[in-house]
Amino acid sequence: MTAATTSITLRLAGLDVPAIEVTGARPGPRLTVIAGVHGCEYSSMAGLRGFVRDLDPERLSGTVVAVPVLNLPSFWARTPFVVPDDGKNLNRCFPGDPAGTLAERLAHDVFTQLIVGSDALVDMHAGDQVEALEPFALYDAGPQEAKSLALATAYGVGYVIRQDAGPDRAVSGSSSSAAAAAGIPAIIAEAGGCGLVTPEAVAAHRRGLGGVLAALGMQATADPTPAEPVFLERFLWLRCARGGWWTSEVEPGQRVSTGELLGTVTSLDGGEVIESIHAPAAGIPMFITTSPAVQDDGLLLGLGAPAAELAATA
Ligand SMILES: [Zn+2]
């Protein structure tokens, strides 16, 4: 193999998407790393851009394919969460539809061109423009979940969440769930938030990718082995019934107990408490909506919690 770092252009749903392929000096796994599935989660994109450009192909076993800014329409339009052309959340559209809307076609092309054929997938995220976030790595249940768990743990960010198809499941159609269904080890790695590029979050992502390469045997890491994460098996996404002015009473990463007040939704004139939001279980808010503006059924926060049976006996 000829070790090299090459800029390439991927044709995805009719878009020319910049990517980097790093071919190592020795054979090894094919790792695909994507960022910018959500176009305003900048710390994850910054972490990937810097990490992949600093990779030394002579020290690498295998191949890394990196797409630092995947969702170009969302990136250029600065639209949080959704593809502006169709209003759809790309990370709810996997494995995609070649005859669908732009987000669905983009998901399809990412799945068929990038995810299928990889030995592992890392999909990097952060809190979006109006989300504060505690760093975590998430993986999906499936036949390869032991390998996914190893990658999530190797990312080295405090919390690891396992998602399965149970009644708590908040969303479907994510990159990691589609990869898991195809038998490909995959994680979603989250650090940073609020549309900011922060040195701490960028460094967390870079350390995480280094840990993943080491776990896959692609390159040794100079970083110390991360501390054992907290493992969480429920991810409860809390929504308001009616829209209004959202005020959170807690912070991401803060431990809360069952029934604790997490925040309120009040009328815009401040005269009425429309809804008080209480924790349905003991856990840790992993992300919290920072914007006061929440519509009917608006997403307020995501609470990571231990398995229900553990929580009941704790
Ligand atoms: Zn995201």
PDB file of C-alpha atoms and ligand atoms in Angstrom:
ATOM      1  CA  MET A   1       0.000   0.000   0.000  1.00  0.00           C
ATOM      2  CA  THR A   2       1.135   3.525  -0.746  1.00  0.00           C
ATOM      3  CA  ALA A   3       0.648   5.624   2.332  1.00  0.00           C
ATOM      4  CA  ALA A   4      -1.021   8.906   1.448  1.00  0.00           C
ATOM      5  CA  THR A   5      -3.520  11.569   2.484  1.00  0.00           C
ATOM      6  CA  THR A   6      -5.770  12.452  -0.448  1.00  0.00           C
ATOM      7  CA  SER A   7      -8.514  15.054  -0.818  1.00  0.00           C
ATOM      8  CA  ILE A   8     -11.455  13.537  -2.655  1.00  0.00           C
ATOM      9  CA  THR A   9     -14.928  14.685  -3.658  1.00  0.00           C
ATOM     10  CA  LEU A  10     -17.912  12.455  -2.983  1.00  0.00           C
ATOM     11  CA  ARG A  11     -21.021  12.747  -5.110  1.00  0.00           C
ATOM     12  CA  LEU A  12     -23.876  12.399  -2.615  1.00  0.00           C
ATOM     13  CA  ALA A  13     -27.475  13.161  -3.646  1.00  0.00           C
ATOM     14  CA  GLY A  14     -26.149  15.404  -6.399  1.00  0.00           C
ATOM     15  CA  LEU A  15     -23.925  17.353  -3.999  1.00  0.00           C
ATOM     16  CA  ASP A  16     -20.129  17.549  -4.282  1.00  0.00           C
ATOM     17  CA  VAL A  17     -19.044  16.821  -0.723  1.00  0.00           C
ATOM     18  CA  PRO A  18     -15.375  17.295   0.246  1.00  0.00           C
ATOM     19  CA  ALA A  19     -13.735  14.335   1.957  1.00  0.00           C
ATOM     20  CA  ILE A  20     -10.307  13.055   2.919  1.00  0.00           C
ATOM     21  CA  GLU A  21      -8.987   9.535   2.460  1.00  0.00           C
ATOM     22  CA  VAL A  22      -5.977   8.529   4.507  1.00  0.00           C
ATOM     23  CA  THR A  23      -4.403   5.301   3.298  1.00  0.00           C
ATOM     24  CA  GLY A  24      -2.069   3.778   5.838  1.00  0.00           C
ATOM     25  CA  ALA A  25       1.260   2.109   5.171  1.00  0.00           C
ATOM     26  CA  ARG A  26      -0.068  -1.248   6.372  1.00  0.00           C
ATOM     27  CA  PRO A  27      -3.315  -3.136   5.762  1.00  0.00           C
ATOM     28  CA  GLY A  28      -6.057  -2.842   8.329  1.00  0.00           C
ATOM     29  CA  PRO A  29      -9.706  -1.861   8.858  1.00  0.00           C
ATOM     30  CA  ARG A  30     -11.626   0.687   6.833  1.00  0.00           C
ATOM     31  CA  LEU A  31     -12.990   3.334   9.223  1.00  0.00           C
ATOM     32  CA  THR A  32     -15.506   5.910   8.063  1.00  0.00           C
ATOM     33  CA  VAL A  33     -15.855   9.083  10.131  1.00  0.00           C
ATOM     34  CA  ILE A  34     -18.517  11.650   9.334  1.00  0.00           C
ATOM     35  CA  ALA A  35     -19.336  15.006  10.945  1.00  0.00           C
ATOM     36  CA  GLY A  36     -21.827  17.684  10.067  1.00  0.00           C
ATOM     37  CA  VAL A  37     -24.829  15.406   9.595  1.00  0.00           C
ATOM     38  CA  HIS A  38     -26.311  18.332  11.499  1.00  0.00           C
ATOM     39  CA  GLY A  39     -24.904  21.420   9.827  1.00  0.00           C
ATOM     40  CA  CYS A  40     -24.303  23.680  12.838  1.00  0.00           C
ATOM     41  CA  GLU A  41     -22.554  21.243  15.200  1.00  0.00           C
ATOM     42  CA  TYR A  42     -19.212  22.850  14.640  1.00  0.00           C
ATOM     43  CA  SER A  43     -17.004  21.420  17.383  1.00  0.00           C
ATOM     44  CA  SER A  44     -17.410  17.930  15.925  1.00  0.00           C
ATOM     45  CA  MET A  45     -16.557  19.141  12.423  1.00  0.00           C
ATOM     46  CA  ALA A  46     -13.545  21.077  13.722  1.00  0.00           C
ATOM     47  CA  GLY A  47     -12.363  18.052  15.669  1.00  0.00           C
ATOM     48  CA  LEU A  48     -12.506  15.810  12.614  1.00  0.00           C
ATOM     49  CA  ARG A  49     -10.878  18.317  10.236  1.00  0.00           C
ATOM     50  CA  GLY A  50      -7.944  18.809  12.557  1.00  0.00           C
ATOM     51  CA  PHE A  51      -7.581  15.170  13.523  1.00  0.00           C
ATOM     52  CA  VAL A  52      -7.550  13.763  10.016  1.00  0.00           C
ATOM     53  CA  ARG A  53      -5.141  16.383   8.689  1.00  0.00           C
ATOM     54  CA  ASP A  54      -2.715  15.552  11.497  1.00  0.00           C
ATOM     55  CA  LEU A  55      -2.871  11.780  10.848  1.00  0.00           C
ATOM     56  CA  ASP A  56       0.435  10.349   9.676  1.00  0.00           C
ATOM     57  CA  PRO A  57      -0.314   7.731   6.997  1.00  0.00           C
ATOM     58  CA  GLU A  58       3.083   6.125   7.601  1.00  0.00           C
ATOM     59  CA  ARG A  59       1.945   5.223  11.133  1.00  0.00           C
ATOM     60  CA  LEU A  60      -1.522   4.067  10.108  1.00  0.00           C
ATOM     61  CA  SER A  61      -2.805   0.551   9.471  1.00  0.00           C
ATOM     62  CA  GLY A  62      -5.858   0.536   7.236  1.00  0.00           C
ATOM     63  CA  THR A  63      -7.843   3.393   5.741  1.00  0.00           C
ATOM     64  CA  VAL A  64      -9.711   6.345   7.226  1.00  0.00           C
ATOM     65  CA  VAL A  65     -12.367   8.030   5.108  1.00  0.00           C
ATOM     66  CA  ALA A  66     -13.389  11.348   6.704  1.00  0.00           C
ATOM     67  CA  VAL A  67     -16.211  13.701   5.756  1.00  0.00           C
ATOM     68  CA  PRO A  68     -15.927  16.765   8.017  1.00  0.00           C
ATOM     69  CA  VAL A  69     -18.956  18.708   6.691  1.00  0.00           C
ATOM     70  CA  LEU A  70     -21.486  16.239   5.359  1.00  0.00           C
ATOM     71  CA  ASN A  71     -24.782  18.125   5.266  1.00  0.00           C
ATOM     72  CA  LEU A  72     -23.736  20.982   2.992  1.00  0.00           C
ATOM     73  CA  PRO A  73     -27.210  22.573   2.560  1.00  0.00           C
ATOM     74  CA  SER A  74     -27.654  22.788   6.332  1.00  0.00           C
ATOM     75  CA  PHE A  75     -24.084  24.038   6.851  1.00  0.00           C
ATOM     76  CA  TRP A  76     -24.343  26.862   4.318  1.00  0.00           C
ATOM     77  CA  ALA A  77     -27.837  27.889   5.379  1.00  0.00           C
ATOM     78  CA  ARG A  78     -26.949  27.534   9.094  1.00  0.00           C
ATOM     79  CA  THR A  79     -30.124  25.573   9.780  1.00  0.00           C
ATOM     80  CA  PRO A  80     -29.985  23.556  12.990  1.00  0.00           C
ATOM     81  CA  PHE A  81     -31.314  19.972  12.958  1.00  0.00           C
ATOM     82  CA  VAL A  82     -32.794  19.872   9.460  1.00  0.00           C
ATOM     83  CA  VAL A  83     -31.952  19.938   5.775  1.00  0.00           C
ATOM     84  CA  PRO A  84     -33.402  23.294   4.674  1.00  0.00           C
ATOM     85  CA  ASP A  85     -34.679  21.958   1.346  1.00  0.00           C
ATOM     86  CA  ASP A  86     -37.194  19.546   2.868  1.00  0.00           C
ATOM     87  CA  GLY A  87     -37.233  20.318   6.593  1.00  0.00           C
ATOM     88  CA  LYS A  88     -36.173  16.763   7.446  1.00  0.00           C
ATOM     89  CA  ASN A  89     -33.643  15.697  10.067  1.00  0.00           C
ATOM     90  CA  LEU A  90     -30.960  13.740   8.180  1.00  0.00           C
ATOM     91  CA  ASN A  91     -30.236  11.615  11.242  1.00  0.00           C
ATOM     92  CA  ARG A  92     -33.824  10.302  11.199  1.00  0.00           C
ATOM     93  CA  CYS A  93     -33.659   9.299   7.497  1.00  0.00           C
ATOM     94  CA  PHE A  94     -31.172   6.380   7.461  1.00  0.00           C
ATOM     95  CA  PRO A  95     -30.802   4.056   5.616  1.00  0.00           C
ATOM     96  CA  GLY A  96     -32.479   6.488   3.225  1.00  0.00           C
ATOM     97  CA  ASP A  97     -34.509   6.362   0.051  1.00  0.00           C
ATOM     98  CA  PRO A  98     -33.020   6.898  -3.436  1.00  0.00           C
ATOM     99  CA  ALA A  99     -36.413   8.180  -4.671  1.00  0.00           C
ATOM    100  CA  GLY A 100     -37.105  10.411  -1.664  1.00  0.00           C
ATOM    101  CA  THR A 101     -36.506  14.033  -0.722  1.00  0.00           C
ATOM    102  CA  LEU A 102     -33.003  15.507  -0.499  1.00  0.00           C
ATOM    103  CA  ALA A 103     -32.434  14.375   3.097  1.00  0.00           C
ATOM    104  CA  GLU A 104     -33.633  10.860   2.261  1.00  0.00           C
ATOM    105  CA  ARG A 105     -31.481  10.670  -0.868  1.00  0.00           C
ATOM    106  CA  LEU A 106     -28.493  12.017   1.031  1.00  0.00           C
ATOM    107  CA  ALA A 107     -28.978   9.395   3.739  1.00  0.00           C
ATOM    108  CA  HIS A 108     -29.245   6.693   1.078  1.00  0.00           C
ATOM    109  CA  ASP A 109     -26.038   7.749  -0.663  1.00  0.00           C
ATOM    110  CA  VAL A 110     -24.149   8.078   2.635  1.00  0.00           C
ATOM    111  CA  PHE A 111     -25.369   4.650   3.667  1.00  0.00           C
ATOM    112  CA  THR A 112     -24.563   2.878   0.400  1.00  0.00           C
ATOM    113  CA  GLN A 113     -21.320   4.701  -0.460  1.00  0.00           C
ATOM    114  CA  LEU A 114     -19.790   5.302   2.969  1.00  0.00           C
ATOM    115  CA  ILE A 115     -21.308   3.092   5.660  1.00  0.00           C
ATOM    116  CA  VAL A 116     -21.738  -0.186   3.775  1.00  0.00           C
ATOM    117  CA  GLY A 117     -18.267  -1.570   3.145  1.00  0.00           C
ATOM    118  CA  SER A 118     -16.780   0.030   6.247  1.00  0.00           C
ATOM    119  CA  ASP A 119     -15.504  -1.982   9.181  1.00  0.00           C
ATOM    120  CA  ALA A 120     -16.673   0.719  11.583  1.00  0.00           C
ATOM    121  CA  LEU A 121     -18.510   4.061  11.575  1.00  0.00           C
ATOM    122  CA  VAL A 122     -18.058   7.089  13.808  1.00  0.00           C
ATOM    123  CA  ASP A 123     -20.757   9.760  13.340  1.00  0.00           C
ATOM    124  CA  MET A 124     -19.653  12.904  15.181  1.00  0.00           C
ATOM    125  CA  HIS A 125     -22.161  15.346  16.642  1.00  0.00           C
ATOM    126  CA  ALA A 126     -22.529  18.127  19.201  1.00  0.00           C
ATOM    127  CA  GLY A 127     -25.424  19.995  20.685  1.00  0.00           C
ATOM    128  CA  ASP A 128     -26.861  22.059  17.843  1.00  0.00           C
ATOM    129  CA  GLN A 129     -27.256  25.870  17.883  1.00  0.00           C
ATOM    130  CA  VAL A 130     -29.844  25.832  20.655  1.00  0.00           C
ATOM    131  CA  GLU A 131     -28.610  22.832  22.658  1.00  0.00           C
ATOM    132  CA  ALA A 132     -26.258  22.601  25.608  1.00  0.00           C
ATOM    133  CA  LEU A 133     -24.744  19.145  25.961  1.00  0.00           C
ATOM    134  CA  GLU A 134     -22.773  16.843  28.229  1.00  0.00           C
ATOM    135  CA  PRO A 135     -20.341  14.758  26.128  1.00  0.00           C
ATOM    136  CA  PHE A 136     -21.430  11.171  25.496  1.00  0.00           C
ATOM    137  CA  ALA A 137     -21.129   8.343  23.013  1.00  0.00           C
ATOM    138  CA  LEU A 138     -24.147   6.327  21.908  1.00  0.00           C
ATOM    139  CA  TYR A 139     -24.412   2.934  20.257  1.00  0.00           C
ATOM    140  CA  ASP A 140     -27.259   0.704  19.134  1.00  0.00           C
ATOM    141  CA  ALA A 141     -28.202  -2.813  20.084  1.00  0.00           C
ATOM    142  CA  GLY A 142     -27.494  -5.408  17.425  1.00  0.00           C
ATOM    143  CA  PRO A 143     -25.290  -8.325  16.467  1.00  0.00           C
ATOM    144  CA  GLN A 144     -22.140  -6.167  16.527  1.00  0.00           C
ATOM    145  CA  GLU A 145     -22.936  -4.308  19.719  1.00  0.00           C
ATOM    146  CA  ALA A 146     -19.950  -5.597  21.682  1.00  0.00           C
ATOM    147  CA  LYS A 147     -17.678  -3.963  19.108  1.00  0.00           C
ATOM    148  CA  SER A 148     -19.783  -0.793  19.124  1.00  0.00           C
ATOM    149  CA  LEU A 149     -19.589  -0.689  22.920  1.00  0.00           C
ATOM    150  CA  ALA A 150     -15.794  -0.986  22.713  1.00  0.00           C
ATOM    151  CA  LEU A 151     -15.661   1.978  20.318  1.00  0.00           C
ATOM    152  CA  ALA A 152     -18.039   4.058  22.452  1.00  0.00           C
ATOM    153  CA  THR A 153     -15.916   3.347  25.518  1.00  0.00           C
ATOM    154  CA  ALA A 154     -12.707   4.121  23.628  1.00  0.00           C
ATOM    155  CA  TYR A 155     -14.083   7.557  22.687  1.00  0.00           C
ATOM    156  CA  GLY A 156     -13.443   8.394  26.325  1.00  0.00           C
ATOM    157  CA  VAL A 157     -16.172  10.943  27.018  1.00  0.00           C
ATOM    158  CA  GLY A 158     -17.718  10.279  30.444  1.00  0.00           C
ATOM    159  CA  TYR A 159     -20.996   8.652  29.412  1.00  0.00           C
ATOM    160  CA  VAL A 160     -21.931   5.750  27.129  1.00  0.00           C
ATOM    161  CA  ILE A 161     -25.583   5.210  26.169  1.00  0.00           C
ATOM    162  CA  ARG A 162     -26.968   1.993  24.692  1.00  0.00           C
ATOM    163  CA  GLN A 163     -30.116   2.277  22.585  1.00  0.00           C
ATOM    164  CA  ASP A 164     -32.395  -0.586  21.716  1.00  0.00           C
ATOM    165  CA  ALA A 165     -35.800  -0.861  20.081  1.00  0.00           C
ATOM    166  CA  GLY A 166     -37.619  -0.713  23.427  1.00  0.00           C
ATOM    167  CA  PRO A 167     -40.478   1.592  24.416  1.00  0.00           C
ATOM    168  CA  ASP A 168     -38.150   4.374  25.621  1.00  0.00           C
ATOM    169  CA  ARG A 169     -36.596   4.815  22.221  1.00  0.00           C
ATOM    170  CA  ALA A 170     -36.821   8.477  21.224  1.00  0.00           C
ATOM    171  CA  VAL A 171     -36.011   8.410  17.533  1.00  0.00           C
ATOM    172  CA  SER A 172     -35.376   6.038  14.661  1.00  0.00           C
ATOM    173  CA  GLY A 173     -33.499   6.321  11.387  1.00  0.00           C
ATOM    174  CA  SER A 174     -30.127   7.301  12.836  1.00  0.00           C
ATOM    175  CA  SER A 175     -26.858   6.488  11.106  1.00  0.00           C
ATOM    176  CA  SER A 176     -25.791   4.246  13.973  1.00  0.00           C
ATOM    177  CA  SER A 177     -29.022   2.256  14.026  1.00  0.00           C
ATOM    178  CA  ALA A 178     -28.877   1.693  10.245  1.00  0.00           C
ATOM    179  CA  ALA A 179     -25.239   0.634  10.531  1.00  0.00           C
ATOM    180  CA  ALA A 180     -26.061  -1.680  13.444  1.00  0.00           C
ATOM    181  CA  ALA A 181     -28.858  -3.273  11.411  1.00  0.00           C
ATOM    182  CA  ALA A 182     -26.326  -3.879   8.625  1.00  0.00           C
ATOM    183  CA  GLY A 183     -23.906  -5.503  11.066  1.00  0.00           C
ATOM    184  CA  ILE A 184     -21.412  -2.632  11.087  1.00  0.00           C
ATOM    185  CA  PRO A 185     -20.065  -1.443  14.463  1.00  0.00           C
ATOM    186  CA  ALA A 186     -21.022   2.209  14.857  1.00  0.00           C
ATOM    187  CA  ILE A 187     -21.209   5.022  17.382  1.00  0.00           C
ATOM    188  CA  ILE A 188     -22.612   8.524  17.559  1.00  0.00           C
ATOM    189  CA  ALA A 189     -20.126  10.692  19.443  1.00  0.00           C
ATOM    190  CA  GLU A 190     -21.297  13.964  20.987  1.00  0.00           C
ATOM    191  CA  ALA A 191     -19.273  16.847  22.467  1.00  0.00           C
ATOM    192  CA  GLY A 192     -19.779  20.598  22.277  1.00  0.00           C
ATOM    193  CA  GLY A 193     -22.940  22.601  21.780  1.00  0.00           C
ATOM    194  CA  CYS A 194     -24.779  25.833  21.069  1.00  0.00           C
ATOM    195  CA  GLY A 195     -23.212  26.314  17.650  1.00  0.00           C
ATOM    196  CA  LEU A 196     -19.817  27.029  19.199  1.00  0.00           C
ATOM    197  CA  VAL A 197     -16.317  25.822  18.434  1.00  0.00           C
ATOM    198  CA  THR A 198     -14.813  25.349  21.897  1.00  0.00           C
ATOM    199  CA  PRO A 199     -11.266  24.093  22.486  1.00  0.00           C
ATOM    200  CA  GLU A 200     -12.487  21.613  25.123  1.00  0.00           C
ATOM    201  CA  ALA A 201     -15.027  19.976  22.825  1.00  0.00           C
ATOM    202  CA  VAL A 202     -12.671  19.912  19.838  1.00  0.00           C
ATOM    203  CA  ALA A 203     -10.008  18.287  22.025  1.00  0.00           C
ATOM    204  CA  ALA A 204     -12.545  15.753  23.326  1.00  0.00           C
ATOM    205  CA  HIS A 205     -13.426  14.740  19.776  1.00  0.00           C
ATOM    206  CA  ARG A 206      -9.782  14.490  18.764  1.00  0.00           C
ATOM    207  CA  ARG A 207      -8.959  12.326  21.786  1.00  0.00           C
ATOM    208  CA  GLY A 208     -12.016  10.228  20.993  1.00  0.00           C
ATOM    209  CA  LEU A 209     -10.949   9.547  17.437  1.00  0.00           C
ATOM    210  CA  GLY A 210      -7.469   8.646  18.647  1.00  0.00           C
ATOM    211  CA  GLY A 211      -9.042   6.195  21.066  1.00  0.00           C
ATOM    212  CA  VAL A 212     -11.145   4.655  18.311  1.00  0.00           C
ATOM    213  CA  LEU A 213      -8.121   4.171  16.036  1.00  0.00           C
ATOM    214  CA  ALA A 214      -6.274   2.506  18.896  1.00  0.00           C
ATOM    215  CA  ALA A 215      -9.252   0.254  19.710  1.00  0.00           C
ATOM    216  CA  LEU A 216      -9.397  -0.833  16.065  1.00  0.00           C
ATOM    217  CA  GLY A 217      -5.654  -1.544  16.018  1.00  0.00           C
ATOM    218  CA  MET A 218      -5.085   1.129  13.367  1.00  0.00           C
ATOM    219  CA  GLN A 219      -2.726   3.370  15.289  1.00  0.00           C
ATOM    220  CA  ALA A 220      -1.378   3.558  18.835  1.00  0.00           C
ATOM    221  CA  THR A 221      -2.521   6.489  20.934  1.00  0.00           C
ATOM    222  CA  ALA A 222      -0.279   8.578  23.158  1.00  0.00           C
ATOM    223  CA  ASP A 223      -3.244   9.545  25.336  1.00  0.00           C
ATOM    224  CA  PRO A 224      -3.752   7.734  28.632  1.00  0.00           C
ATOM    225  CA  THR A 225      -6.535   5.138  28.795  1.00  0.00           C
ATOM    226  CA  PRO A 226      -9.733   7.059  29.574  1.00  0.00           C
ATOM    227  CA  ALA A 227     -11.525   6.538  32.865  1.00  0.00           C
ATOM    228  CA  GLU A 228     -14.352   4.006  32.820  1.00  0.00           C
ATOM    229  CA  PRO A 229     -17.488   5.797  31.578  1.00  0.00           C
ATOM    230  CA  VAL A 230     -20.900   5.799  33.230  1.00  0.00           C
ATOM    231  CA  PHE A 231     -23.067   3.328  31.290  1.00  0.00           C
ATOM    232  CA  LEU A 232     -26.686   4.332  30.689  1.00  0.00           C
ATOM    233  CA  GLU A 233     -29.348   2.193  29.048  1.00  0.00           C
ATOM    234  CA  ARG A 234     -32.288   4.580  28.773  1.00  0.00           C
ATOM    235  CA  PHE A 235     -32.418   7.848  26.856  1.00  0.00           C
ATOM    236  CA  LEU A 236     -35.641   9.653  27.729  1.00  0.00           C
ATOM    237  CA  TRP A 237     -36.453  12.633  25.519  1.00  0.00           C
ATOM    238  CA  LEU A 238     -38.823  15.012  27.272  1.00  0.00           C
ATOM    239  CA  ARG A 239     -41.208  17.267  25.375  1.00  0.00           C
ATOM    240  CA  CYS A 240     -43.729  19.920  26.365  1.00  0.00           C
ATOM    241  CA  ALA A 241     -47.393  19.468  25.567  1.00  0.00           C
ATOM    242  CA  ARG A 242     -47.942  23.110  24.649  1.00  0.00           C
ATOM    243  CA  GLY A 243     -45.539  25.716  23.361  1.00  0.00           C
ATOM    244  CA  GLY A 244     -44.307  28.685  25.374  1.00  0.00           C
ATOM    245  CA  TRP A 245     -41.216  30.096  27.083  1.00  0.00           C
ATOM    246  CA  TRP A 246     -38.945  27.275  28.279  1.00  0.00           C
ATOM    247  CA  THR A 247     -36.740  27.783  31.314  1.00  0.00           C
ATOM    248  CA  SER A 248     -34.473  24.947  32.399  1.00  0.00           C
ATOM    249  CA  GLU A 249     -33.693  24.580  36.103  1.00  0.00           C
ATOM    250  CA  VAL A 250     -30.843  22.093  35.587  1.00  0.00           C
ATOM    251  CA  GLU A 251     -27.564  21.806  33.684  1.00  0.00           C
ATOM    252  CA  PRO A 252     -26.281  19.095  31.345  1.00  0.00           C
ATOM    253  CA  GLY A 253     -24.330  16.515  33.336  1.00  0.00           C
ATOM    254  CA  GLN A 254     -26.089  17.310  36.612  1.00  0.00           C
ATOM    255  CA  ARG A 255     -27.515  14.295  38.463  1.00  0.00           C
ATOM    256  CA  VAL A 256     -31.253  14.596  39.049  1.00  0.00           C
ATOM    257  CA  SER A 257     -33.606  12.409  41.045  1.00  0.00           C
ATOM    258  CA  THR A 258     -37.026  11.027  40.172  1.00  0.00           C
ATOM    259  CA  GLY A 259     -39.654  13.755  40.330  1.00  0.00           C
ATOM    260  CA  GLU A 260     -37.166  16.614  40.494  1.00  0.00           C
ATOM    261  CA  LEU A 261     -38.219  19.842  38.764  1.00  0.00           C
ATOM    262  CA  LEU A 262     -36.274  20.123  35.503  1.00  0.00           C
ATOM    263  CA  GLY A 263     -37.851  23.297  34.170  1.00  0.00           C
ATOM    264  CA  THR A 264     -41.008  25.144  33.304  1.00  0.00           C
ATOM    265  CA  VAL A 265     -42.868  26.310  30.232  1.00  0.00           C
ATOM    266  CA  THR A 266     -44.583  29.635  30.858  1.00  0.00           C
ATOM    267  CA  SER A 267     -46.753  31.912  28.753  1.00  0.00           C
ATOM    268  CA  LEU A 268     -44.878  34.491  26.704  1.00  0.00           C
ATOM    269  CA  ASP A 269     -46.254  37.301  28.874  1.00  0.00           C
ATOM    270  CA  GLY A 270     -44.900  35.511  31.938  1.00  0.00           C
ATOM    271  CA  GLY A 271     -48.279  35.384  33.648  1.00  0.00           C
ATOM    272  CA  GLU A 272     -48.996  31.644  33.507  1.00  0.00           C
ATOM    273  CA  VAL A 273     -47.098  28.452  34.200  1.00  0.00           C
ATOM    274  CA  ILE A 274     -48.246  26.235  31.342  1.00  0.00           C
ATOM    275  CA  GLU A 275     -46.334  23.138  32.392  1.00  0.00           C
ATOM    276  CA  SER A 276     -43.806  22.071  34.995  1.00  0.00           C
ATOM    277  CA  ILE A 277     -41.423  19.379  33.774  1.00  0.00           C
ATOM    278  CA  HIS A 278     -40.333  16.777  36.320  1.00  0.00           C
ATOM    279  CA  ALA A 279     -37.790  13.992  35.926  1.00  0.00           C
ATOM    280  CA  PRO A 280     -39.562  10.699  35.097  1.00  0.00           C
ATOM    281  CA  ALA A 281     -36.531   8.809  36.412  1.00  0.00           C
ATOM    282  CA  ALA A 282     -33.259   9.449  38.171  1.00  0.00           C
ATOM    283  CA  GLY A 283     -30.571  10.289  35.650  1.00  0.00           C
ATOM    284  CA  ILE A 284     -28.404  12.883  33.964  1.00  0.00           C
ATOM    285  CA  PRO A 285     -29.572  15.491  31.416  1.00  0.00           C
ATOM    286  CA  MET A 286     -27.331  14.805  28.414  1.00  0.00           C
ATOM    287  CA  PHE A 287     -28.679  17.685  26.326  1.00  0.00           C
ATOM    288  CA  ILE A 288     -30.941  20.611  27.134  1.00  0.00           C
ATOM    289  CA  THR A 289     -32.649  23.037  24.761  1.00  0.00           C
ATOM    290  CA  THR A 290     -31.187  26.459  25.542  1.00  0.00           C
ATOM    291  CA  SER A 291     -33.629  28.502  23.497  1.00  0.00           C
ATOM    292  CA  PRO A 292     -36.716  29.660  25.423  1.00  0.00           C
ATOM    293  CA  ALA A 293     -38.806  29.287  22.262  1.00  0.00           C
ATOM    294  CA  VAL A 294     -40.527  25.898  22.301  1.00  0.00           C
ATOM    295  CA  GLN A 295     -43.529  24.963  20.191  1.00  0.00           C
ATOM    296  CA  ASP A 296     -46.254  22.417  20.963  1.00  0.00           C
ATOM    297  CA  ASP A 297     -44.574  19.006  21.460  1.00  0.00           C
ATOM    298  CA  GLY A 298     -41.217  20.799  21.550  1.00  0.00           C
ATOM    299  CA  LEU A 299     -38.093  18.927  22.588  1.00  0.00           C
ATOM    300  CA  LEU A 300     -36.827  20.153  25.983  1.00  0.00           C
ATOM    301  CA  LEU A 301     -34.076  17.789  27.040  1.00  0.00           C
ATOM    302  CA  GLY A 302     -32.686  14.273  26.821  1.00  0.00           C
ATOM    303  CA  LEU A 303     -32.297  12.431  30.106  1.00  0.00           C
ATOM    304  CA  GLY A 304     -29.813   9.556  30.256  1.00  0.00           C
ATOM    305  CA  ALA A 305     -30.784   7.000  32.877  1.00  0.00           C
ATOM    306  CA  PRO A 306     -29.673   3.591  34.097  1.00  0.00           C
ATOM    307  CA  ALA A 307     -31.687   0.524  33.097  1.00  0.00           C
ATOM    308  CA  ALA A 308     -35.148   0.630  34.639  1.00  0.00           C
ATOM    309  CA  GLU A 309     -34.603  -2.445  36.806  1.00  0.00           C
ATOM    310  CA  LEU A 310     -31.359  -1.032  38.154  1.00  0.00           C
ATOM    311  CA  ALA A 311     -32.960   2.333  38.830  1.00  0.00           C
ATOM    312  CA  ALA A 312     -35.816   0.634  40.706  1.00  0.00           C
ATOM    313  CA  THR A 313     -33.426  -1.092  43.086  1.00  0.00           C
ATOM    314  CA  ALA A 314     -30.907   1.760  43.436  1.00  0.00           C
TER     315      ALA A 314
HETATM  316 ZN    ZN B   1     -26.359  16.164  15.775  1.00  0.00          ZN
END
